[in-house]
Every structure is written in structure tokens, then in C-alpha cells.
């Protein structure tokens, strides 16, 4: 009866979020870049032969996802033609008929079924206290609410417009399968995900090391180290077969047509520059800010000639390469080295695997490390760390505290995606509700406060940032001469919180590894 009640409440949560997306969000249509991107991809895959998919450039928003996602768009286009055929014309740039908007919205809602199923599987895999009968305080219910009603995912998919729910659903289902010990299924799902969106390469190292260590090696020594004699070539071949077969289905036709270099050039466009148009809240946002401050100070003190400084395009919302003024400019190779160094701690799952939860923790570190140091990182990529981290947050008091810092800061950093006055009330209300629920539910679950006074003060500072950016600055005379300042302030302030969360998570993982070694001694 208790499990039946939980399942009923899960259905209520699902129906609630679907109702929200179909009613409240229906009044908000963001003329976002991503809406036009996906409409254009529908047109490309429907109207052109496969050989021209990765060559078409009528729109600046060319097809730059892996081939499996192109086939996904192709399948959607056959449904879209029954709504409005004009949306499938490549030359109809910025086409936004009511039927097109309706189809795009419904396609996101319907494909979210994958996410809903994946969340339930994750909730089934959560550890719980024996005898816990408080439904609203049950880890299953709390995790379901944190994932299904995740503020960032709701606004990015259903107002800004993307298919992240579908993609994160595959990721979470893969994680759930590993937590359930069904490793081949987990590997298959992740391979499919990689061929749908290559941004998930960020977390591929965690998958690779975990599967090699905990699946291909079947036994450990008494001290927890790997028993080399237990290596299973059959399991390695099984994993390799999955990767090769899915990759062949995805990239095979383009390899046969001799178009692999063209496809790869679309997937990895390094000419776009270090930072996205709006700086993601990471190390490079702080680096840019320091460079900008030093250049301004140098000019004021007459130590630098403003005419000789590189054009400060990094503050103008442009997606392109630029040179820093004072600090050394950062190349893609430097970001790669920094990223690899930042995720080296994941090697702990080789030395001391700690099961699927050790893998999940390293996955979050990989996602966050790549977000912190990656090249041309999108602000939305923070969700790759927040969503899987939700699972650990309902199982560990320390993880819950880090989660609250990361999710509050990371979600607020998404505010600039919704920049119109009409969208201000809904984004503030939704984030406020989600944040209040996160704090109260996790505080009740772990019976006490999860943040120290300094952390609480920092998070309250987000209120001051919002008032400054939305109320004070628009009324100031600098609004017309320096319109980028609100974005800069938001990015830099959020960078501090995200960096702090990453450091805490990193130290937590190192501490666990150190404890394991101490126990063995």
C-alpha cells in the first residue's frame, strides 16, 4: 500500500509538470535562437538529401549535432508536415506560425516521456532509511520533485526551447541502469546519448574508467585494488561492440559518402571563441573579468595606450575569437589541459571504485570540471552536473549542502536566457518556489541546516544582484553606453558560487579516497 501511494504521488507530480508546460508556459513564447535552430534543422533534414545535411548553410544556424540527432529531427519533420509544411522550407528563416509554435512545444512535451520514465527509475535506485514512512519526506518523493520540477530544465526546454529533457532522460536512465547493476544497458544508453549530442563527451571519461574497472575486471583484491587476473576479454568485446555498432549506425552513411571531416568540422567549431555570447559562470568568466579590470586600471593610470589594446569583443555578446588585453589569451589546447587536470580525481574510481555511486560522484565532477574549464561552454551545460547530483543530494548530508549551493547559483545564472519583461515574473516565481522546496525538503530529510552563515549570505546576495540588474541598472545612464554590465555582473557573481561548489565537491571526493586508503592501512 505504501509503494502504491508513492506511485500515485509520482503520477501527480508528472501530471502537474505536464499541466504547467501546457497551460502556464503556453503564454510565454521566447523568440530564442534555439527555436529557430531546431526549426531550421527540421527543414534541412526533411527537404534535402542526406548528403547535403552537413553542407547546407542558408541559415547561420547550421546542423552541428551528431548524425543520430539529425535522424531524430528527420523523424519529427514527418509529423511536423501535418501541422504546417511551410516550417519545413529551408528558405523560410525565422518562421514562427502558430502551428509551428504548437508543434515545437508539443514535440518537447511528448519526448519528455523519456525523462519521466528515467526519473522514476532513478528514484527506485535511491537508498532510503528503513522504516521511513513520511511520504513527503521520503527520498523517493524529494528526488522526483527535484528532477521533474527542476527550474533550469523547465525554462530551458519549455520557454527558451530545447530538447534537454529527452537527452537528460537518456542520461539519467543510463545512470539508473548502472545503479541497478545493469551495466551493458547503461553503456548502450550512454553511447546512444553521445551520438545524439556530443557535449556529453565531457562525462565520457567517467563512463570509460568505471566500465573498464568495474565491469571488465570482475574481482578485487582484499585491499580493494584491482585483481588483474580477473580481466574479462568477453566483457570488453561486448562493450566495444556496443560503441562500434551505434557509432556505425550514426556516422556510417557519412563515412561512406566521404563526409566525415565535414561532419566533424560542424561538431567542433573552435573558431567560435573561448566564451559563449553570455559568459557561462566558470573560471574563464573570472579570468575575463580580471583581464578587463586590469586593462581599465592600466588605461586610467596611463600605463597602457587604449589604441593599442585589442578590441574588447568579449563584453559585446559576440560569438567569435578574441584576444585578452593584459592576461595571456587562452587557446582550445589550454582549456583541454585544464579540463583534464580538473577531472584527474576521477581516477579514484580505478583505485577504489566505491560501486556505481562512486562512478556517479565522478560523473558529476567530470561534468562540473568540464563546465569550469571547457572551451566555448554554454551556460545551460550546468544542468549536466545539477541533475545527476540530485541523486546524491538525497542520500548524503554533505552532498545536499553542496547541491543547494550549486543548484541555486547555477539556476540563477540561467536568468539572462529569459530577458523580456513578460518573462521576469514567471522565472522569478518558478525559481523561488523550486529553491524554497529544495531547502525545506532537504533540511527536513537531514534534520538540520545544510549551509553555514557565509554560504547563506552569498546566496542572499543573488537577491541584490537581481535587483541591481533588473531594477537599478536599467534606470541608470550607463544602460545605453554599457548594456553588457548586467550580464557581466550575473556571470561573475555566479562564477564564485559555482567555483566554490566545484572545490567543495572535489575536496569531498579526495577526502573519501583518503579515508579508504587509511582504512586499508
Coordinates of C-alpha atoms in Angstrom, one line a residue:
X1 CA 0.0 0.0 0.0
X2 CA 2.8 2.4 0.8
X3 CA 4.6 1.8 -2.5
X4 CA 1.2 2.2 -4.2
X5 CA 0.8 5.6 -2.5
X6 CA 4.2 6.7 -3.6
X7 CA 3.5 5.7 -7.2
X8 CA 0.2 7.7 -7.1
X9 CA 2.1 10.8 -5.9
X10 CA 4.6 10.3 -8.6
X11 CA 1.8 10.4 -11.2
X12 CA 0.5 13.5 -9.5
X13 CA 4.0 15.2 -9.9
X14 CA 4.2 14.2 -13.5
X15 CA 0.7 15.4 -14.3
X16 CA 1.4 18.7 -12.5
X17 CA 4.5 19.5 -14.5
X18 CA 2.8 18.5 -17.8
X19 CA -0.1 20.7 -16.9
X20 CA 2.3 23.6 -16.2
X21 CA 4.0 23.3 -19.5
X22 CA 0.7 23.1 -21.4
X23 CA -1.1 25.9 -19.7
X24 CA 1.1 28.5 -17.9
X25 CA 4.0 28.2 -20.3
X26 CA 1.7 28.4 -23.3
X27 CA 1.5 32.2 -22.7
X28 CA 5.3 32.5 -23.0
X29 CA 7.0 32.2 -26.3
X30 CA 10.6 33.1 -26.3
X31 CA 11.9 34.1 -29.8
X32 CA 15.1 32.3 -28.9
X33 CA 17.9 31.3 -31.2
X34 CA 17.3 27.7 -30.3
X35 CA 13.7 27.7 -31.5
X36 CA 14.9 28.8 -35.0
X37 CA 17.8 26.4 -34.8
X38 CA 15.5 23.4 -34.4
X39 CA 13.0 24.7 -37.0
X40 CA 15.9 25.0 -39.5
X41 CA 17.1 21.5 -38.7
X42 CA 13.6 20.1 -39.3
X43 CA 13.6 21.9 -42.7
X44 CA 17.1 20.7 -43.6
X45 CA 16.6 17.0 -42.8
X46 CA 13.1 16.9 -44.4
X47 CA 13.8 18.9 -47.6
X48 CA 17.3 18.0 -48.5
X49 CA 19.1 14.7 -49.3
X50 CA 21.3 13.2 -46.5
X51 CA 24.4 14.1 -48.5
X52 CA 23.6 17.9 -48.1
X53 CA 22.6 17.9 -44.4
X54 CA 26.1 19.0 -43.1
X55 CA 26.8 21.3 -46.1
X56 CA 23.6 23.4 -46.0
X57 CA 24.3 26.9 -44.8
X58 CA 21.4 29.1 -45.9
X59 CA 20.8 29.9 -42.2
X60 CA 23.7 30.7 -39.9
X61 CA 22.3 28.0 -37.6
X62 CA 23.7 25.1 -39.5
X63 CA 23.3 21.5 -38.4
X64 CA 26.0 20.9 -35.7
X65 CA 24.8 18.0 -33.7
X66 CA 25.8 14.3 -34.4
X67 CA 24.0 12.4 -37.1
X68 CA 21.7 10.4 -34.7
X69 CA 20.1 13.7 -33.6
X70 CA 19.8 14.7 -37.3
X71 CA 17.8 11.5 -37.8
X72 CA 15.7 12.4 -34.7
X73 CA 14.9 15.8 -36.4
X74 CA 14.1 13.9 -39.6
X75 CA 11.6 11.7 -37.8
X76 CA 10.0 14.7 -36.1
X77 CA 9.7 16.5 -39.5
X78 CA 7.3 13.9 -40.8
X79 CA 4.9 14.7 -38.0
X80 CA 5.6 18.5 -38.4
X81 CA 4.4 18.4 -42.0
X82 CA 0.9 17.8 -40.8
X83 CA 1.0 21.0 -38.7
X84 CA 2.5 23.5 -41.2
X85 CA 4.5 22.5 -44.2
X86 CA 6.0 26.0 -44.5
X87 CA 8.1 25.4 -41.4
X88 CA 10.0 22.7 -43.4
X89 CA 11.1 25.1 -46.1
X90 CA 14.8 25.9 -45.7
X91 CA 14.5 29.4 -47.0
X92 CA 11.7 30.4 -44.5
X93 CA 14.1 31.8 -41.9
X94 CA 12.7 32.9 -38.6
X95 CA 9.3 31.3 -39.4
X96 CA 7.0 31.3 -36.4
X97 CA 3.5 30.5 -37.3
X98 CA 1.1 29.5 -34.5
X99 CA 1.1 25.9 -35.9
X100 CA 4.9 25.8 -35.8
X101 CA 5.0 27.0 -32.2
X102 CA 2.4 24.5 -31.2
X103 CA 4.3 21.6 -32.9
X104 CA 7.6 22.6 -31.3
X105 CA 6.0 22.8 -27.9
X106 CA 4.2 19.5 -28.2
X107 CA 7.3 17.8 -29.5
X108 CA 9.2 18.8 -26.4
X109 CA 6.4 17.7 -24.1
X110 CA 5.9 14.3 -25.8
X111 CA 9.6 13.5 -25.8
X112 CA 9.8 14.3 -22.1
X113 CA 8.2 10.9 -21.6
X114 CA 11.7 9.5 -21.7
X115 CA 12.7 11.9 -18.8
X116 CA 9.7 11.0 -16.8
X117 CA 10.4 7.3 -17.1
X118 CA 14.1 7.8 -16.3
X119 CA 13.3 9.8 -13.2
X120 CA 11.2 7.0 -11.8
X121 CA 14.0 4.5 -12.4
X122 CA 16.5 6.8 -10.6
X123 CA 14.0 7.2 -7.7
X124 CA 13.7 3.4 -7.4
X125 CA 17.5 3.2 -7.1
X126 CA 17.8 5.6 -4.2
X127 CA 18.9 4.4 -0.8
X128 CA 16.3 5.0 1.9
X129 CA 16.1 4.7 5.7
X130 CA 14.4 1.6 6.9
X131 CA 11.1 2.2 8.4
X132 CA 10.7 5.7 6.8
X133 CA 7.0 6.3 6.3
X134 CA 6.9 10.1 5.9
X135 CA 5.8 10.3 2.3
X136 CA 6.7 14.0 1.6
X137 CA 10.0 13.5 3.4
X138 CA 10.8 10.3 1.6
X139 CA 14.0 10.4 -0.6
X140 CA 11.9 8.9 -3.5
X141 CA 9.4 11.8 -3.4
X142 CA 12.0 14.5 -2.8
X143 CA 14.2 13.3 -5.7
X144 CA 11.2 13.0 -8.0
X145 CA 10.3 16.6 -7.2
X146 CA 13.8 17.9 -7.6
X147 CA 14.2 16.3 -11.0
X148 CA 10.7 16.6 -12.5
X149 CA 10.2 20.2 -11.4
X150 CA 13.8 21.3 -11.9
X151 CA 13.7 25.0 -12.6
X152 CA 16.6 25.1 -15.0
X153 CA 15.2 22.3 -17.2
X154 CA 11.7 23.8 -17.3
X155 CA 12.8 27.2 -18.5
X156 CA 15.4 26.0 -20.9
X157 CA 13.1 23.5 -22.6
X158 CA 9.7 24.9 -22.4
X159 CA 10.2 28.7 -22.6
X160 CA 13.7 29.1 -24.2
X161 CA 13.1 25.9 -26.2
X162 CA 15.3 22.8 -26.4
X163 CA 15.1 19.0 -26.1
X164 CA 17.2 18.7 -23.0
X165 CA 14.5 16.7 -21.1
X166 CA 14.7 14.0 -23.8
X167 CA 18.5 13.9 -23.7
X168 CA 18.8 14.1 -19.9
X169 CA 16.2 11.4 -19.7
X170 CA 18.6 9.1 -21.6
X171 CA 21.5 10.1 -19.3
X172 CA 19.5 9.5 -16.1
X173 CA 18.2 6.2 -17.4
X174 CA 21.8 5.2 -18.1
X175 CA 22.9 6.2 -14.6
X176 CA 19.9 4.3 -13.1
X177 CA 20.9 1.2 -15.0
X178 CA 24.4 1.3 -13.6
X179 CA 23.0 1.8 -10.1
X180 CA 20.9 -1.3 -10.7
X181 CA 23.9 -3.3 -11.9
X182 CA 22.7 -3.5 -15.5
X183 CA 25.9 -2.1 -16.9
X184 CA 25.6 -3.2 -20.6
X185 CA 22.2 -1.4 -20.8
X186 CA 23.8 1.7 -19.2
X187 CA 26.7 1.6 -21.7
X188 CA 24.3 1.3 -24.6
X189 CA 22.2 4.2 -23.5
X190 CA 25.2 6.5 -23.0
X191 CA 26.6 5.5 -26.4
X192 CA 23.2 6.5 -28.0
X193 CA 23.3 9.7 -26.0
X194 CA 26.8 10.6 -27.3
X195 CA 25.6 10.1 -30.8
X196 CA 22.7 12.4 -30.1
X197 CA 24.6 15.3 -28.6
X198 CA 28.4 15.3 -28.4
X199 CA 28.5 17.7 -25.3
X200 CA 28.2 14.5 -23.3
X201 CA 31.8 13.8 -24.2
X202 CA 32.6 15.8 -21.1
X203 CA 31.5 12.9 -18.9
X204 CA 32.7 10.1 -21.2
X205 CA 35.9 9.6 -19.1
X206 CA 33.9 8.7 -16.0
X207 CA 32.0 6.1 -18.0
X208 CA 35.1 4.7 -19.7
X209 CA 37.1 4.3 -16.5
X210 CA 34.2 2.9 -14.5
X211 CA 33.2 0.3 -17.0
X212 CA 36.7 -0.8 -17.6
X213 CA 37.4 -1.1 -13.9
X214 CA 34.1 -2.4 -12.5
X215 CA 32.7 -4.3 -15.5
X216 CA 35.7 -5.7 -17.4
X217 CA 37.6 -6.6 -14.2
X218 CA 35.2 -8.8 -12.3
X219 CA 37.0 -9.2 -8.9
X220 CA 39.0 -7.0 -6.4
X221 CA 41.8 -7.9 -4.1
X222 CA 41.1 -7.9 -0.3
X223 CA 42.5 -4.3 -0.1
X224 CA 40.1 -3.1 -2.8
X225 CA 42.7 -2.9 -5.6
X226 CA 42.1 -4.4 -9.0
X227 CA 42.8 -8.1 -9.4
X228 CA 44.4 -8.1 -12.8
X229 CA 43.8 -11.8 -13.4
X230 CA 40.0 -11.2 -13.3
X231 CA 40.0 -9.3 -16.6
X232 CA 37.3 -10.5 -18.9
X233 CA 38.0 -10.1 -22.7
X234 CA 34.5 -11.1 -23.5
X235 CA 33.1 -8.2 -21.5
X236 CA 35.5 -5.8 -23.2
X237 CA 34.4 -7.1 -26.6
X238 CA 30.7 -6.6 -25.6
X239 CA 31.3 -3.0 -24.6
X240 CA 33.4 -2.4 -27.8
X241 CA 30.7 -3.9 -29.9
X242 CA 28.1 -1.6 -28.5
X243 CA 30.2 1.5 -29.1
X244 CA 31.2 0.5 -32.7
X245 CA 27.7 -0.6 -33.7
X246 CA 25.9 2.5 -32.5
X247 CA 28.7 4.7 -34.0
X248 CA 28.4 2.9 -37.3
X249 CA 24.7 3.4 -37.5
X250 CA 25.1 7.1 -36.7
X251 CA 28.2 8.1 -38.7
X252 CA 28.3 5.2 -41.2
X253 CA 26.4 6.8 -44.0
X254 CA 28.5 9.9 -43.8
X255 CA 31.7 7.9 -43.7
X256 CA 30.6 6.0 -46.8
X257 CA 29.9 9.4 -48.6
X258 CA 33.4 10.7 -47.6
X259 CA 31.9 13.4 -45.4
X260 CA 33.3 12.6 -42.0
X261 CA 35.7 15.6 -42.0
X262 CA 32.8 17.9 -42.9
X263 CA 30.6 16.5 -40.1
X264 CA 33.5 16.8 -37.5
X265 CA 34.1 20.4 -38.6
X266 CA 30.5 21.2 -37.7
X267 CA 30.6 19.3 -34.4
X268 CA 33.8 21.0 -33.2
X269 CA 33.8 24.7 -34.4
X270 CA 36.8 26.0 -32.4
X271 CA 36.5 29.4 -34.2
X272 CA 33.6 30.3 -32.0
X273 CA 35.9 31.6 -29.2
X274 CA 36.6 30.9 -25.6
X275 CA 33.3 32.1 -24.2
X276 CA 29.7 32.0 -25.3
X277 CA 27.8 35.2 -26.1
X278 CA 26.8 35.3 -22.4
X279 CA 29.7 34.2 -20.3
X280 CA 29.0 30.9 -18.6
X281 CA 29.7 31.2 -14.8
X282 CA 33.1 29.5 -14.8
X283 CA 36.8 30.1 -14.4
X284 CA 37.1 31.9 -17.7
X285 CA 34.4 34.4 -16.7
X286 CA 36.6 35.3 -13.7
X287 CA 39.6 35.3 -16.0
X288 CA 37.9 37.7 -18.4
X289 CA 36.8 39.9 -15.6
X290 CA 40.3 40.2 -14.2
X291 CA 41.7 41.0 -17.6
X292 CA 39.1 43.7 -18.2
X293 CA 39.7 45.2 -14.8
X294 CA 43.5 45.3 -15.3
X295 CA 43.1 46.9 -18.7
X296 CA 40.7 49.6 -17.4
X297 CA 43.1 50.2 -14.5
X298 CA 46.1 50.4 -16.8
X299 CA 44.4 53.0 -19.0
X300 CA 43.2 55.1 -16.0
X301 CA 46.8 55.1 -14.6
X302 CA 48.1 55.9 -18.1
X303 CA 50.2 52.8 -18.1
X304 CA 48.5 51.5 -21.3
X305 CA 47.6 53.1 -24.6
X306 CA 43.9 52.3 -25.3
X307 CA 44.6 52.5 -29.0
X308 CA 47.0 49.5 -28.8
X309 CA 44.7 47.3 -26.8
X310 CA 42.7 44.5 -28.6
X311 CA 39.1 45.2 -29.2
X312 CA 37.1 44.1 -26.2
X313 CA 34.7 42.0 -28.1
X314 CA 34.3 39.6 -25.1
X315 CA 32.0 42.1 -23.4
X316 CA 29.9 42.7 -26.5
X317 CA 27.9 39.5 -26.7
X318 CA 29.7 38.2 -29.8
X319 CA 30.4 34.6 -30.6
X320 CA 33.9 34.8 -32.1
X321 CA 37.6 34.6 -31.2
X322 CA 39.2 37.5 -29.3
X323 CA 42.4 38.4 -27.7
X324 CA 42.7 39.3 -24.0
X325 CA 44.2 42.7 -23.3
X326 CA 46.6 42.0 -20.4
X327 CA 46.5 38.4 -19.5
X328 CA 47.6 35.7 -21.9
X329 CA 44.9 34.7 -24.4
X330 CA 43.5 31.2 -23.9
X331 CA 43.6 28.6 -26.7
X332 CA 41.5 25.4 -27.1
X333 CA 44.5 23.3 -26.2
X334 CA 44.9 25.2 -22.9
X335 CA 41.3 24.6 -22.0
X336 CA 41.7 20.9 -22.8
X337 CA 44.7 20.6 -20.5
X338 CA 43.0 22.5 -17.7
X339 CA 39.9 20.3 -18.1
X340 CA 41.8 17.1 -18.0
X341 CA 43.7 18.2 -14.9
X342 CA 40.5 19.2 -13.2
X343 CA 38.9 15.8 -13.6
X344 CA 42.0 13.7 -12.7
X345 CA 40.4 12.9 -9.4
X346 CA 38.1 10.6 -11.2
X347 CA 41.0 8.1 -11.3
X348 CA 39.9 7.4 -7.8
X349 CA 37.2 5.1 -9.2
X350 CA 40.1 3.0 -10.6
X351 CA 41.9 2.7 -7.3
X352 CA 38.8 2.4 -5.1
X353 CA 35.7 2.0 -7.3
X354 CA 33.1 2.5 -4.5
X355 CA 30.5 1.0 -6.7
X356 CA 28.1 2.8 -9.0
X357 CA 27.7 5.7 -6.6
X358 CA 31.5 6.3 -6.7
X359 CA 31.0 6.4 -10.5
X360 CA 28.1 8.9 -10.2
X361 CA 30.1 11.2 -8.0
X362 CA 33.0 11.2 -10.5
X363 CA 30.5 11.8 -13.3
X364 CA 29.3 15.0 -11.5
X365 CA 33.0 16.1 -11.1
X366 CA 33.6 15.4 -14.8
X367 CA 30.6 17.5 -15.8
X368 CA 31.4 20.3 -13.4
X369 CA 35.1 20.3 -14.2
X370 CA 34.4 20.5 -18.0
X371 CA 31.9 23.3 -17.3
X372 CA 34.6 25.2 -15.3
X373 CA 37.4 24.9 -17.8
X374 CA 35.9 23.9 -21.2
X375 CA 36.1 25.8 -24.5
X376 CA 33.0 27.9 -25.5
X377 CA 30.9 26.5 -22.7
X378 CA 27.1 27.2 -22.8
X379 CA 25.5 28.4 -19.5
X380 CA 22.9 25.6 -19.9
X381 CA 25.6 23.0 -19.5
X382 CA 25.5 23.5 -15.7
X383 CA 22.4 21.2 -15.8
X384 CA 24.7 18.3 -16.7
X385 CA 26.1 18.5 -13.2
X386 CA 22.9 19.6 -11.3
X387 CA 20.6 16.8 -12.5
X388 CA 22.7 13.7 -11.7
X389 CA 23.9 15.4 -8.5
X390 CA 20.3 15.5 -7.3
X391 CA 20.5 11.7 -6.7
X392 CA 23.5 12.1 -4.4
X393 CA 21.8 15.1 -2.6
X394 CA 19.0 12.9 -1.2
X395 CA 21.5 10.3 0.1
X396 CA 24.2 12.4 1.8
X397 CA 24.1 15.4 4.1
X398 CA 27.3 16.8 2.7
X399 CA 26.2 16.4 -0.9
X400 CA 22.9 18.1 -0.1
X401 CA 24.7 21.2 1.1
X402 CA 26.9 21.4 -2.0
X403 CA 23.9 20.7 -4.1
X404 CA 22.0 23.6 -2.7
X405 CA 24.9 26.0 -3.4
X406 CA 25.4 24.7 -6.9
X407 CA 21.7 24.4 -7.9
X408 CA 20.8 27.9 -6.6
X409 CA 23.7 29.6 -8.2
X410 CA 23.6 27.6 -11.4
X411 CA 19.9 28.1 -11.9
X412 CA 20.2 31.9 -11.3
X413 CA 22.9 32.0 -13.9
X414 CA 20.2 30.9 -16.5
X415 CA 18.1 34.1 -15.9
X416 CA 19.7 36.0 -18.8
X417 CA 18.2 33.4 -21.2
X418 CA 14.8 34.9 -20.5
X419 CA 15.4 38.6 -20.9
X420 CA 12.0 40.1 -21.7
X421 CA 9.8 42.0 -19.1
X422 CA 7.0 39.5 -19.6
X423 CA 9.2 36.6 -18.7
X424 CA 10.5 38.2 -15.5
X425 CA 7.6 37.2 -13.2
X426 CA 7.5 33.6 -14.3
X427 CA 11.2 33.0 -14.0
X428 CA 11.4 34.6 -10.5
X429 CA 8.4 32.8 -9.2
X430 CA 9.4 29.4 -10.5
X431 CA 13.0 29.7 -9.2
X432 CA 11.7 30.9 -5.8
X433 CA 9.3 28.0 -5.5
X434 CA 11.9 25.4 -6.6
X435 CA 14.6 26.9 -4.3
X436 CA 12.3 27.1 -1.3
X437 CA 11.3 23.5 -1.8
X438 CA 14.9 22.3 -2.2
X439 CA 16.0 23.9 1.0
X440 CA 13.0 22.9 3.1
X441 CA 12.8 19.3 1.9
X442 CA 16.5 18.6 2.2
X443 CA 16.6 20.3 5.6
X444 CA 13.8 18.1 6.8
X445 CA 15.3 15.0 5.3
X446 CA 18.7 15.5 7.1
X447 CA 17.2 17.2 10.2
X448 CA 19.1 20.5 10.3
X449 CA 20.6 23.3 8.4
X450 CA 22.9 22.4 5.5
X451 CA 24.7 25.7 4.9
X452 CA 27.0 27.8 7.0
X453 CA 26.4 31.5 7.6
X454 CA 28.8 32.6 4.9
X455 CA 27.2 30.3 2.3
X456 CA 23.8 31.6 3.2
X457 CA 25.0 35.2 2.9
X458 CA 26.4 34.6 -0.5
X459 CA 23.1 33.1 -1.8
X460 CA 21.1 36.0 -0.4
X461 CA 23.5 38.2 -2.4
X462 CA 21.7 36.9 -5.5
X463 CA 18.7 38.9 -4.5
X464 CA 20.8 42.1 -4.5
X465 CA 22.2 41.1 -7.9
X466 CA 18.7 40.6 -9.3
X467 CA 17.5 44.0 -8.0
X468 CA 20.6 45.7 -9.4
X469 CA 20.3 44.1 -12.9
X470 CA 16.5 44.3 -13.3
X471 CA 15.6 47.5 -11.4
X472 CA 18.5 49.8 -10.6
X473 CA 20.8 49.5 -13.7
X474 CA 18.1 49.9 -16.4
X475 CA 17.3 53.3 -14.8
X476 CA 20.9 54.4 -14.8
X477 CA 22.6 56.5 -17.6
X478 CA 25.1 53.6 -18.2
X479 CA 22.3 51.4 -19.6
X480 CA 22.8 52.7 -23.1
X481 CA 26.6 53.0 -23.2
X482 CA 27.4 49.8 -21.3
X483 CA 24.4 47.4 -21.8
X484 CA 26.6 44.4 -21.1
X485 CA 27.1 45.2 -17.4
X486 CA 24.1 43.2 -16.0
X487 CA 25.3 40.1 -17.9
X488 CA 28.8 40.6 -16.6
X489 CA 27.7 41.1 -13.0
X490 CA 25.5 38.0 -13.2
X491 CA 28.1 35.8 -14.7
X492 CA 31.0 36.9 -12.4
X493 CA 28.9 36.6 -9.2
X494 CA 27.6 33.2 -10.1
X495 CA 31.1 32.1 -11.1
X496 CA 32.1 32.5 -7.5
X497 CA 29.4 30.2 -6.3
X498 CA 29.9 27.5 -9.0
X499 CA 33.7 27.6 -8.4
X500 CA 33.1 27.2 -4.6
X501 CA 30.8 24.2 -5.2
X502 CA 33.3 22.6 -7.5
X503 CA 36.1 22.9 -4.9
X504 CA 33.9 21.5 -2.2
X505 CA 32.8 18.6 -4.3
X506 CA 36.4 17.9 -5.3
X507 CA 37.7 18.0 -1.7
X508 CA 34.8 15.7 -0.7
X509 CA 35.9 13.2 -3.3
X510 CA 39.5 13.4 -2.3
X511 CA 38.6 13.0 1.4
X512 CA 36.6 9.9 0.7
X513 CA 39.6 8.5 -1.3
X514 CA 41.9 9.3 1.6
X515 CA 39.6 7.7 4.1
X516 CA 39.5 4.5 2.0
X517 CA 43.3 4.4 1.9
X518 CA 43.5 5.0 5.7
X519 CA 41.1 2.1 6.4
X520 CA 43.3 -0.2 4.3
X521 CA 46.3 0.8 6.4

